[in-house]
Coordinates of C-alpha atoms (C1' of nucleotides) in Angstrom, one line a residue:
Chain A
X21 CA 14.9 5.4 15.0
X22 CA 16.4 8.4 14.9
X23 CA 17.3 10.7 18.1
X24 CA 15.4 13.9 19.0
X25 CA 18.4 15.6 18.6
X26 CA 19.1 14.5 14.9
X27 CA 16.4 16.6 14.2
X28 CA 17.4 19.5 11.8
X29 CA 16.1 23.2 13.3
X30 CA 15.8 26.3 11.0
X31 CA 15.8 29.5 12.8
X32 CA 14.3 32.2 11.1
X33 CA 14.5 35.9 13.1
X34 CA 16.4 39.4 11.5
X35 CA 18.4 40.2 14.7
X36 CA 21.8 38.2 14.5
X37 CA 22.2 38.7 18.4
X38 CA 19.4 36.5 18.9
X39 CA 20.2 34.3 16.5
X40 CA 23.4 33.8 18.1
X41 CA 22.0 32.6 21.1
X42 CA 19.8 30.6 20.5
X43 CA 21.9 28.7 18.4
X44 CA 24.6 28.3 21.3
X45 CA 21.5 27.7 23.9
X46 CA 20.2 24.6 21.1
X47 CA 23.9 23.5 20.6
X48 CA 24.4 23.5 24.4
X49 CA 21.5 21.6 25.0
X50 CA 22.4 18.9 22.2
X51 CA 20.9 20.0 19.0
X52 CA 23.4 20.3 16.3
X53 CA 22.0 20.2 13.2
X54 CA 20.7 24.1 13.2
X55 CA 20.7 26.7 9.7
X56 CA 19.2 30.0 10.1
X57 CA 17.5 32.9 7.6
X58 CA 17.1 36.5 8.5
X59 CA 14.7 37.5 5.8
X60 CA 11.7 35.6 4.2
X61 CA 13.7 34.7 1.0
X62 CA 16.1 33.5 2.8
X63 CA 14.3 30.9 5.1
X64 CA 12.6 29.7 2.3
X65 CA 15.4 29.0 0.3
X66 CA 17.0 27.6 3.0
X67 CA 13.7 25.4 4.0
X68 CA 13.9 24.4 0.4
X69 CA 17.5 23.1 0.8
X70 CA 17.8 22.1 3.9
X71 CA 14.4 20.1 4.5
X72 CA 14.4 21.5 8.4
X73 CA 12.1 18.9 11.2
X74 CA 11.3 22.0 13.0
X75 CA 11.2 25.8 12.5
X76 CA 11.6 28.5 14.6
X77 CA 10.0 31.7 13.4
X78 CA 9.8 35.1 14.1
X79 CA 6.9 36.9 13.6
X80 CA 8.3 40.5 12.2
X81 CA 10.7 39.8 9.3
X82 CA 12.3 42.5 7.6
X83 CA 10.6 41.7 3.9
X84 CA 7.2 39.9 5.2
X85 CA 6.0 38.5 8.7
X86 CA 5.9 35.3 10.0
X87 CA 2.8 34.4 9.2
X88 CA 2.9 34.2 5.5
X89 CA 5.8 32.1 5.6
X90 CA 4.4 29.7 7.9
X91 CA 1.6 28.8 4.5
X92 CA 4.5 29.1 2.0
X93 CA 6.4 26.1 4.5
X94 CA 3.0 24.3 5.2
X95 CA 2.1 24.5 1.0
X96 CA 5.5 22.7 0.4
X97 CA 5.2 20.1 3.4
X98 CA 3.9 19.0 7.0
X99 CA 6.9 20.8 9.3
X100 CA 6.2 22.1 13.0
X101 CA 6.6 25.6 13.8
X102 CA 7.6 27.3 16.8
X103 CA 6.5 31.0 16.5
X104 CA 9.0 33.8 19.0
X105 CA 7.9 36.8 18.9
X106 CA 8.2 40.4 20.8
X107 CA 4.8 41.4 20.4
X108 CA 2.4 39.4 22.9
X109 CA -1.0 40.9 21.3
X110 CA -3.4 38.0 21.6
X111 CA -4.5 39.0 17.7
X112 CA -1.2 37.7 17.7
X113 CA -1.0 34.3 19.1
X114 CA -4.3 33.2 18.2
X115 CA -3.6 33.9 14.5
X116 CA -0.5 32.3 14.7
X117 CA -1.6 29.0 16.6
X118 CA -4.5 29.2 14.1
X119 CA -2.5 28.7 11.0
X120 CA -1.1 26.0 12.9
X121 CA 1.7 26.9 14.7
X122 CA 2.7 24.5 17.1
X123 CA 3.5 27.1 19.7
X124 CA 3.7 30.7 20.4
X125 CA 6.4 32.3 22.6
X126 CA 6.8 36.0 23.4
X127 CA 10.5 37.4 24.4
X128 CA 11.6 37.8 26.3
X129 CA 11.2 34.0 27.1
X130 CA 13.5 31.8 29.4
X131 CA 15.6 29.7 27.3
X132 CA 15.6 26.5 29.6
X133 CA 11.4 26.9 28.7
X134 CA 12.3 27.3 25.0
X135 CA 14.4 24.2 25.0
X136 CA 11.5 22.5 27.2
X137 CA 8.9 23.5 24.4
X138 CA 11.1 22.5 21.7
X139 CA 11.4 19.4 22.9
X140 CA 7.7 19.1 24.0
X141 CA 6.7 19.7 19.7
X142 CA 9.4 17.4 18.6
X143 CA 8.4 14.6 20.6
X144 CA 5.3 14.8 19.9
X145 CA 5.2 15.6 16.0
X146 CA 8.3 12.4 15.5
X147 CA 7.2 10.2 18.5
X148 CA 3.3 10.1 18.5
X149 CA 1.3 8.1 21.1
X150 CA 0.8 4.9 20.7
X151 CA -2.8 4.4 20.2
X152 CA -4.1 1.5 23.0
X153 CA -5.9 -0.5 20.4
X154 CA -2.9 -0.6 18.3
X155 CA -1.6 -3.7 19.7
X156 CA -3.6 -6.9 20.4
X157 CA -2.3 -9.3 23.2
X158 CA 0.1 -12.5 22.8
X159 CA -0.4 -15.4 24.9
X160 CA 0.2 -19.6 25.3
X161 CA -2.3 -21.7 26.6
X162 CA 0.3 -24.5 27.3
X163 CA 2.6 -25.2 24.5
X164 CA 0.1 -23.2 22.5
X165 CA 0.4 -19.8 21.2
X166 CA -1.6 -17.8 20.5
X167 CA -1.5 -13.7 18.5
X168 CA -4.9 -11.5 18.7
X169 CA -2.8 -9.3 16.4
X170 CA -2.7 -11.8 13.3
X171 CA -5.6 -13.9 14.5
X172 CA -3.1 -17.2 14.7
X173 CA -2.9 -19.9 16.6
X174 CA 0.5 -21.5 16.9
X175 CA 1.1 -25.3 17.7
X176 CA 3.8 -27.8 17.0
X177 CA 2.0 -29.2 15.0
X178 CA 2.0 -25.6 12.8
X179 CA 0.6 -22.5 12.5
X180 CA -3.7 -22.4 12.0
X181 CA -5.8 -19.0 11.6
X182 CA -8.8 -18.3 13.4
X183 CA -11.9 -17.1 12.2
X184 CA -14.0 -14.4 12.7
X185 CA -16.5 -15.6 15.1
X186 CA -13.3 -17.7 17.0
X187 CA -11.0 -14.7 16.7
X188 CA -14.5 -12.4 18.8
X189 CA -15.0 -15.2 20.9
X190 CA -11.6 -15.8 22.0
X191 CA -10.9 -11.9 22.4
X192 CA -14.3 -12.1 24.9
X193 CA -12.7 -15.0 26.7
X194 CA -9.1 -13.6 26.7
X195 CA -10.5 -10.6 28.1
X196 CA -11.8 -12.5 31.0
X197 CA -9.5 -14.8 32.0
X198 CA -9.9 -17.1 34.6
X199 CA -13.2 -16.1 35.1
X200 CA -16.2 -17.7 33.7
X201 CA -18.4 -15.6 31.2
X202 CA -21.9 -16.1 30.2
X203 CA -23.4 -17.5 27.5
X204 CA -25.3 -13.8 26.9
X205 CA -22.0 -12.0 27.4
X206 CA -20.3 -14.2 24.5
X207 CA -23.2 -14.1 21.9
X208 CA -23.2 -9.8 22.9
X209 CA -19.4 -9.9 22.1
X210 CA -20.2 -11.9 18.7
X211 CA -23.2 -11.0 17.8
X212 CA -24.5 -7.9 19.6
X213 CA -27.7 -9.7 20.0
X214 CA -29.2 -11.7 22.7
X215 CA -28.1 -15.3 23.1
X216 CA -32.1 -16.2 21.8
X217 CA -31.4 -18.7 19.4
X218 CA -27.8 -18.9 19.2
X219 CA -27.6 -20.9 22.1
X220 CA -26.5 -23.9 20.0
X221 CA -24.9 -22.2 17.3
X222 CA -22.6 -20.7 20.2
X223 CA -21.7 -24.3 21.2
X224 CA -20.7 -25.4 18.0
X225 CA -18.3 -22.2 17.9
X226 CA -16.8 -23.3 21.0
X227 CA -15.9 -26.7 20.0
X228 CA -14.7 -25.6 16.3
X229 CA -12.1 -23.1 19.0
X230 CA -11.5 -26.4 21.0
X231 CA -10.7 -27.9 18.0
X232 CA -7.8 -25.1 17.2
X233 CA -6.7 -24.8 20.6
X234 CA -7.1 -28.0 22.6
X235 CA -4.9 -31.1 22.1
X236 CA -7.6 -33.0 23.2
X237 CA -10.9 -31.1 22.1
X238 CA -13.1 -33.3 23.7
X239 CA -11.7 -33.6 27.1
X240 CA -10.8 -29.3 27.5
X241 CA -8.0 -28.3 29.6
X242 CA -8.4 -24.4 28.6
X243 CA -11.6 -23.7 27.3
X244 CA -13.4 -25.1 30.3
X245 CA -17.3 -25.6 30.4
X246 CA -18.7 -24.1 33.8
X247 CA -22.3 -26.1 33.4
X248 CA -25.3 -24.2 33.7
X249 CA -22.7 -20.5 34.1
X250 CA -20.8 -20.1 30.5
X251 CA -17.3 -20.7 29.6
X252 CA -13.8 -19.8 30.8
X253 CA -10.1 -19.7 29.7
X254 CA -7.9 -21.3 32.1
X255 CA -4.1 -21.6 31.6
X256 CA -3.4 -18.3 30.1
X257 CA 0.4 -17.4 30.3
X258 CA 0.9 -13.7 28.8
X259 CA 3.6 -13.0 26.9
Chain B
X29 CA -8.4 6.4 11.9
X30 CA -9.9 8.2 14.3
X31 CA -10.8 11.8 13.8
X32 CA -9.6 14.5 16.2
X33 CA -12.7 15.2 18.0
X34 CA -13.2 11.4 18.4
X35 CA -10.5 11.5 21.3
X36 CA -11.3 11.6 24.6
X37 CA -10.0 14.6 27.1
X38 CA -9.9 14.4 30.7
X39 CA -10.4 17.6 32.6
X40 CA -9.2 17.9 35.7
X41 CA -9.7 21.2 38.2
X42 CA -11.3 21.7 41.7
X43 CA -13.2 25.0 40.1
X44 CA -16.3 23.0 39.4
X45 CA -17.4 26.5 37.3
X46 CA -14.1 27.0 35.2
X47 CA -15.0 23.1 34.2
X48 CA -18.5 23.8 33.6
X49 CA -17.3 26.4 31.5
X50 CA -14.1 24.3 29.9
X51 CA -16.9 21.5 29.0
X52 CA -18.7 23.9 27.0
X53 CA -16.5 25.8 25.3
X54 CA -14.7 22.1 23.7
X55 CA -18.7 20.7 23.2
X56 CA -19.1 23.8 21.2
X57 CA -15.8 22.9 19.3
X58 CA -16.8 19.9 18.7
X59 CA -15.3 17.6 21.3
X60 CA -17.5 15.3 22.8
X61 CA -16.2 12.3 24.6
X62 CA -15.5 14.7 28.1
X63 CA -15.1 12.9 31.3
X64 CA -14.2 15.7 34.6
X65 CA -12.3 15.2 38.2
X66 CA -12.2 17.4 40.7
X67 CA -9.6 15.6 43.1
X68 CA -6.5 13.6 42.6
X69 CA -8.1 10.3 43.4
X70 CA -11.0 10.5 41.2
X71 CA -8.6 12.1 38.7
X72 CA -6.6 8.7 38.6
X73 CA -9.3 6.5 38.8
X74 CA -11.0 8.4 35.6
X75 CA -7.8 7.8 34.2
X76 CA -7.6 4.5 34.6
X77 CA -11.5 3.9 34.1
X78 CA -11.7 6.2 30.7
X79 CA -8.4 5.7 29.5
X80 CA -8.2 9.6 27.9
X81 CA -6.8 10.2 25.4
X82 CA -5.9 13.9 27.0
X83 CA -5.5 15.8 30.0
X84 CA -6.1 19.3 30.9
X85 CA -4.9 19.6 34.6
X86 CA -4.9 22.2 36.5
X87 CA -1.5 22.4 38.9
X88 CA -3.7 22.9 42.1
X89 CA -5.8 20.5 43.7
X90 CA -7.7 19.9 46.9
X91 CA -5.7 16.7 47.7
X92 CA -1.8 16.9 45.8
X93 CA -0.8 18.7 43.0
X94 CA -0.8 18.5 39.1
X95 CA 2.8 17.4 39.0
X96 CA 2.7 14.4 41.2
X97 CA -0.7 13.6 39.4
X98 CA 1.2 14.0 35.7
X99 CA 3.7 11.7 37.4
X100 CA 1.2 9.3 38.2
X101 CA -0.5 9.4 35.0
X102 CA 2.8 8.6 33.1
X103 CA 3.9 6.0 35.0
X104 CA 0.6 4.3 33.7
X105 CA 1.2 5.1 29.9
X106 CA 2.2 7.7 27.5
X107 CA -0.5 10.2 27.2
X108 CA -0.6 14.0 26.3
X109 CA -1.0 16.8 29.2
X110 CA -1.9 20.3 29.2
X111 CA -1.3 22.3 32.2
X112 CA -3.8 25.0 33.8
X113 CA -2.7 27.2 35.7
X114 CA -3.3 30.2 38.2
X115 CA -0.1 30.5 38.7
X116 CA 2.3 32.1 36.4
X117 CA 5.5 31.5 38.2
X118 CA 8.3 30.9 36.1
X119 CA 9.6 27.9 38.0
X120 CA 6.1 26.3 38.0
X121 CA 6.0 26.3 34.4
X122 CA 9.4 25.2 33.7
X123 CA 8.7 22.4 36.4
X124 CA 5.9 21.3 34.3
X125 CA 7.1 20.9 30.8
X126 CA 10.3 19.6 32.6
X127 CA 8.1 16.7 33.3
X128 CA 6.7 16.3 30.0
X129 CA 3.5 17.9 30.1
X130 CA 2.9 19.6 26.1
X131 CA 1.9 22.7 26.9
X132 CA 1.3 25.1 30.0
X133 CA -1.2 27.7 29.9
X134 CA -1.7 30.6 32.4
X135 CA -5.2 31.2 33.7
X136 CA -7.3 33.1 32.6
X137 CA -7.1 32.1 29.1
X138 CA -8.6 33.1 25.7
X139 CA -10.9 30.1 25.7
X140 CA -9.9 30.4 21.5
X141 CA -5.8 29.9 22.5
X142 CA -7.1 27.3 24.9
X143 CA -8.7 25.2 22.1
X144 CA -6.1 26.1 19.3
X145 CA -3.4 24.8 21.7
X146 CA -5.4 21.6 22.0
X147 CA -6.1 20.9 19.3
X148 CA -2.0 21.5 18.2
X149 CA -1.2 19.1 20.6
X150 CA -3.4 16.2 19.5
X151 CA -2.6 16.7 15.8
X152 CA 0.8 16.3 16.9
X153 CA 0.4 13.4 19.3
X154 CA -2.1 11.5 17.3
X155 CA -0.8 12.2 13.4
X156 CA 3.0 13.1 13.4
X157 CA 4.4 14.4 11.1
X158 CA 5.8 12.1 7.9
X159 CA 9.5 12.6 7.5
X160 CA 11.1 13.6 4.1
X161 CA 14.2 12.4 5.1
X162 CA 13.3 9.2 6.4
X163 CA 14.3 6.1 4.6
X164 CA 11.8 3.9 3.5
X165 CA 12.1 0.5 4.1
X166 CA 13.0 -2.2 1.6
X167 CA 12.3 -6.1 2.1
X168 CA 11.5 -9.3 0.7
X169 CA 8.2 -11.3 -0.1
X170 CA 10.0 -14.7 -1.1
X171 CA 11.6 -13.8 -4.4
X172 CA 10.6 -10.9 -4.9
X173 CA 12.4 -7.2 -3.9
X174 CA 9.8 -4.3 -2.8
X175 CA 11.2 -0.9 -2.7
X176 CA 8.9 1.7 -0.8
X177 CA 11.4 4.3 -1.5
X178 CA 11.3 4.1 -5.5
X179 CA 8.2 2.3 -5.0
X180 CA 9.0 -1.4 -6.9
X181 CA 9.0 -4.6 -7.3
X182 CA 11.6 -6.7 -8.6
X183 CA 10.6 -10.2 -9.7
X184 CA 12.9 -12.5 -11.7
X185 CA 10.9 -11.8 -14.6
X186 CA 11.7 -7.9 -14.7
X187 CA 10.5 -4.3 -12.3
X188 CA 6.7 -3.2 -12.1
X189 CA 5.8 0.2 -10.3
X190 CA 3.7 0.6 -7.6
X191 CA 0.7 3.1 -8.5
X192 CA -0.5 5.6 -5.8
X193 CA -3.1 3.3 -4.3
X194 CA -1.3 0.3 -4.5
X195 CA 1.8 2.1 -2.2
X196 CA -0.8 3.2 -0.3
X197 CA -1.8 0.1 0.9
X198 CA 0.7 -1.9 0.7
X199 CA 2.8 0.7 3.2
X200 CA 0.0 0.3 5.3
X201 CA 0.1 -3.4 5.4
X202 CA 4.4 -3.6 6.1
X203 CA 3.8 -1.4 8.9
X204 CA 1.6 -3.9 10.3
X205 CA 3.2 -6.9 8.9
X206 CA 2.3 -10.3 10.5
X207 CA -0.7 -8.2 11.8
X208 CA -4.2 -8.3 10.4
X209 CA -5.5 -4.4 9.4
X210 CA -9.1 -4.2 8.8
X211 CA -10.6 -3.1 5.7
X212 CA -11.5 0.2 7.6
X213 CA -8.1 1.2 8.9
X214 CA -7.0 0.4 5.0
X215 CA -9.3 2.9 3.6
X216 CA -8.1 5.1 6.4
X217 CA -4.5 5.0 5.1
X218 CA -5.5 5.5 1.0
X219 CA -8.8 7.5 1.3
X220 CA -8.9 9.1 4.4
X221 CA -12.3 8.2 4.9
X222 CA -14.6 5.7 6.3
X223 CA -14.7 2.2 4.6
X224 CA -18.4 2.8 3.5
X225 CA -18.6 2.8 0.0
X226 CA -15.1 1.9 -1.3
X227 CA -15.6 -1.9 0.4
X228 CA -15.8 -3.4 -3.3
X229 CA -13.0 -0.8 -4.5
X230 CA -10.4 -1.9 -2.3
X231 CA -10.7 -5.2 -3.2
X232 CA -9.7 -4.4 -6.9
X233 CA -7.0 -3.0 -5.3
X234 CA -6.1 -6.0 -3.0
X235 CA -6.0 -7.9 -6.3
X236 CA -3.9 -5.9 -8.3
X237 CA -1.4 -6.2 -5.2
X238 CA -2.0 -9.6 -5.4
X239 CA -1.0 -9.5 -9.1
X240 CA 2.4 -7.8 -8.9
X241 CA 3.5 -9.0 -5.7
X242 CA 2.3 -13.1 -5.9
X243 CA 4.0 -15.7 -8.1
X244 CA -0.2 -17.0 -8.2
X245 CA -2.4 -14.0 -7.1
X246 CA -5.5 -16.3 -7.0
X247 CA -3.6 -18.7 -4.2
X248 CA -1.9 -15.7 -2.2
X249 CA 1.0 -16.7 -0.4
X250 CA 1.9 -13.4 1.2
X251 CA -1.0 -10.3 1.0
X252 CA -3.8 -13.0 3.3
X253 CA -7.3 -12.3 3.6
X254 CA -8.4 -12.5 7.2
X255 CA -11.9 -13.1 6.6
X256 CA -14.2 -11.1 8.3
X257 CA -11.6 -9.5 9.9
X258 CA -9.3 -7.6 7.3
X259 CA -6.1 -8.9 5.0
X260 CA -2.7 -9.4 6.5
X261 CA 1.1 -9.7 5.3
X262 CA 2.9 -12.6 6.0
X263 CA 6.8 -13.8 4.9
X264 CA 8.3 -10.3 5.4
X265 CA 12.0 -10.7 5.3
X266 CA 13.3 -6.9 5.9
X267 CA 16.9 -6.5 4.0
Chain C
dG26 C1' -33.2 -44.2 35.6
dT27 C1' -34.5 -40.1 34.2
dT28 C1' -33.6 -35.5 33.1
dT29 C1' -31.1 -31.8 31.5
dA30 C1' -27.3 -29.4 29.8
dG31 C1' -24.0 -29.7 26.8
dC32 C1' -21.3 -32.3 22.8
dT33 C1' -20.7 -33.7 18.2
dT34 C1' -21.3 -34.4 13.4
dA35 C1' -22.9 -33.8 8.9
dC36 C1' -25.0 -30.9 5.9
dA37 C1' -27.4 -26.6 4.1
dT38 C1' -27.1 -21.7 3.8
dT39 C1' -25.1 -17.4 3.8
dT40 C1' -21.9 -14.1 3.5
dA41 C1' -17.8 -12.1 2.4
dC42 C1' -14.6 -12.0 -0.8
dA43 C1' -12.6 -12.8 -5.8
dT44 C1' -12.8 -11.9 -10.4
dT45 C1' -13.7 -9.7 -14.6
dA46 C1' -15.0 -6.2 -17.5
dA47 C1' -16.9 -1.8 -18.3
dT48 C1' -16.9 2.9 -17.1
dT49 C1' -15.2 7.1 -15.3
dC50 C1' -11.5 9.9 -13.6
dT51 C1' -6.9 12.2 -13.9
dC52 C1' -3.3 14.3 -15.7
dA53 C1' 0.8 14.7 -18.8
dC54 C1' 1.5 16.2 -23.4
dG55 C1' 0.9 18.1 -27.7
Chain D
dC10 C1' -7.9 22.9 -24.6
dG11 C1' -8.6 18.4 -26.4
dT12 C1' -6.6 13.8 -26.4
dG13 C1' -5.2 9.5 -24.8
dA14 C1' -3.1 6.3 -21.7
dG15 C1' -3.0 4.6 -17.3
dA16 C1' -5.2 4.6 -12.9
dA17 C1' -9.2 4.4 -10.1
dT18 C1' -13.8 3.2 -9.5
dT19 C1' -18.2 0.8 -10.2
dA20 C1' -21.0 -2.9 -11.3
dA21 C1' -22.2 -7.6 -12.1
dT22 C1' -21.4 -12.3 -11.3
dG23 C1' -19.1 -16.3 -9.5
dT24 C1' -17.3 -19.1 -5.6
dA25 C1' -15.6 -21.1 -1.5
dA26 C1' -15.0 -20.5 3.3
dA27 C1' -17.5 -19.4 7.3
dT28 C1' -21.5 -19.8 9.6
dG29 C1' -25.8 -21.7 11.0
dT30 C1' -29.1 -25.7 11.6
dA31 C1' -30.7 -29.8 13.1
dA32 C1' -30.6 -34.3 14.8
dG33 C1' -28.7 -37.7 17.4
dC34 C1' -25.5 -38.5 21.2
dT35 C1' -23.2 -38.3 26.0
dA36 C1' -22.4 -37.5 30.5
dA37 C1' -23.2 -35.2 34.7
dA38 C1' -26.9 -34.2 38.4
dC39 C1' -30.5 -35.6 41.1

DNA sequence: GTTTAGCTTACATTTACATTAATTCTCACG
DNA sequence: CGTGAGAATTAATGTAAATGTAAGCTAAAC
């Protein structure tokens, strides 16, 4: 995976003072790969050749603003933007964040908060969150093991997959571990419903999951019967 | 996947008005699944209890502040934070986004700015941005060669292109290899869109997969249907 | 010993997926 | 602007795995 600081930076703004340092400010801080434009035809030429991860953008331009050349970079491709500008008029900002502008800083700004908000967008827009349902537990019952993510059940015998109804059933268990869960609670995890009716269809479940998970299905040592309760899964080392 | 306004935010302030007033603006917007704290420890225990996909926090509260709170949060898992604040001291704000909050806004607010910089925030932290640059992988099913850069497949009996649906999904499935993705997360990745209505349409597809990437597409040794619970790859060898 | 709750097996049914072909869409090219 | 080839979608039908059903069985509880 690449490092933030791989990350190519284009800054677009007409006075070469700034330009100057901010370059040193980025460099200083790390980035290295930086080109910058002090005219609209410019940056997008440069855009065009240089295929920048992140652009910083002033908002007066000596032939066009900003603005327009934030939709001539968003038409070409996804990039965030970083929008610096001396005006702080909130026509301003909100059109800006509004074409979708990752940020909007006025100058003067402090550069340790620019770096900070650089960072902040690139982060972000490279290193999303990792949704919590993404990933799906791992775990051995025993010499068994077990993956919620591909639905498998792993033995020494070889590898088996679980069904539907197992693969809902075992997720309701898993999720209660150690503890015993009712007969309702499993038939609402499998079948929305109420148990009426499924009582025995739940119990033929169970032992077709015994028969995938048990070495000896008829005589349990995870799935355990808790009589006249429900079921629990006993034995469950995560990994 | 899930849409923007399908995430949940976490408000956190001891202004029980300025939430009041935070709740409706983002209902208005479109935002829906809002859960509020007013203190530290019902802050955490939201946290942990909602599992937010968000934060707005303001930096003063009743019992601590926001940055030991953001602390807290983090040391849980990765999740996105907005600051709110009274203050608009520059230390404050460079202490926050030195922590890793995403963005730090001053009170009082353009309740507009508030929800454009929200929404640039999840956008970022929730779809990142697809890098031009980036190399895409190349691995093995068995025999056969698959090139997600030129978007091939190299058999012994010659090179067949992927078409756009076809890359689609089958990108979709190496990123999750081993893993089962549901039919709905599929049609997320090539439509965009909710499953409904393209159930019987990405099964064509699965089979025309199947029919350049299996020596016998009707006894599939790699692209595996999960059934009732989506199609998996199996025998990835990455080169 | 009786009762009750749960186990087990075989078999019927259903559902989800596979398959094929026909139709519609898309877009490069003349 | 048509045209045509390839791609995508829709529709219809087939099929096997998954699920549900039922009937007889077993073992714990009292």
């Amino acid at each position: 995976m690449k490092d933030i600081f791989d990350l190519k930076i284009l800054i677009v703004d007409d006075e070469k003072e700034l330009i100057k340092m901010l370059d040193g400010i980025l460099r200083k801080e790390g980035f290295w790969r930086l080109t910058s434009a002090s005219t609209c035809e410019e940056a997008k030429e440069r855009f065009g050749a240089e295929k920048p991860d992140l652009v910083l953008l002033d908002v007066m331009l000596p032939d066009g603003d900003g603005f327009s050349l934030l939709k001539a970079f968003q038409m070409k491709r996804e990039v965030p933007v970083l929008f610096l500008s001396a005006k702080d008029e909130d026509e301003d900002r909100l059109l800006g964040l509004g074409l979708g502008a990752d940020d909007y800083i006025t100058k003067p700004f402090l550069p340790k908060e620019l770096i900070l908000r650089i960072k902040a967008v690139l982060r972000r827009s490279y290193f999303p969150v990792k949704r919590q349902t993404e990933e799906k537990p791992i775990f051995r019952l025993g010499e068994t093991q077990i993956d919620l993510n591909g639905g498998t059940v792993t033995t020494n015998k070889g590898q088996i997959c679980l069904t539907a109804k197992e693969y809902a059933l075992l997720e309701k268990l898993y999720e209660n571990k150690g503890n015993i869960v009712t007969g309702d609670r499993l038939c609402q995890a499998v079948w929305g419903e109420d148990l009426y009716g499924y009582e025995n269809t739940l119990m033929v479940h169970i032992r077709r999951l015994r028969e995938k998970l048990e070495p000896v299905p008829s005589n349990p040592q995870f799935l355990i019967t808790a009589r006249g309760l429900g079921y629990k899964l006993m034995g469950v080392k995560d990994e």
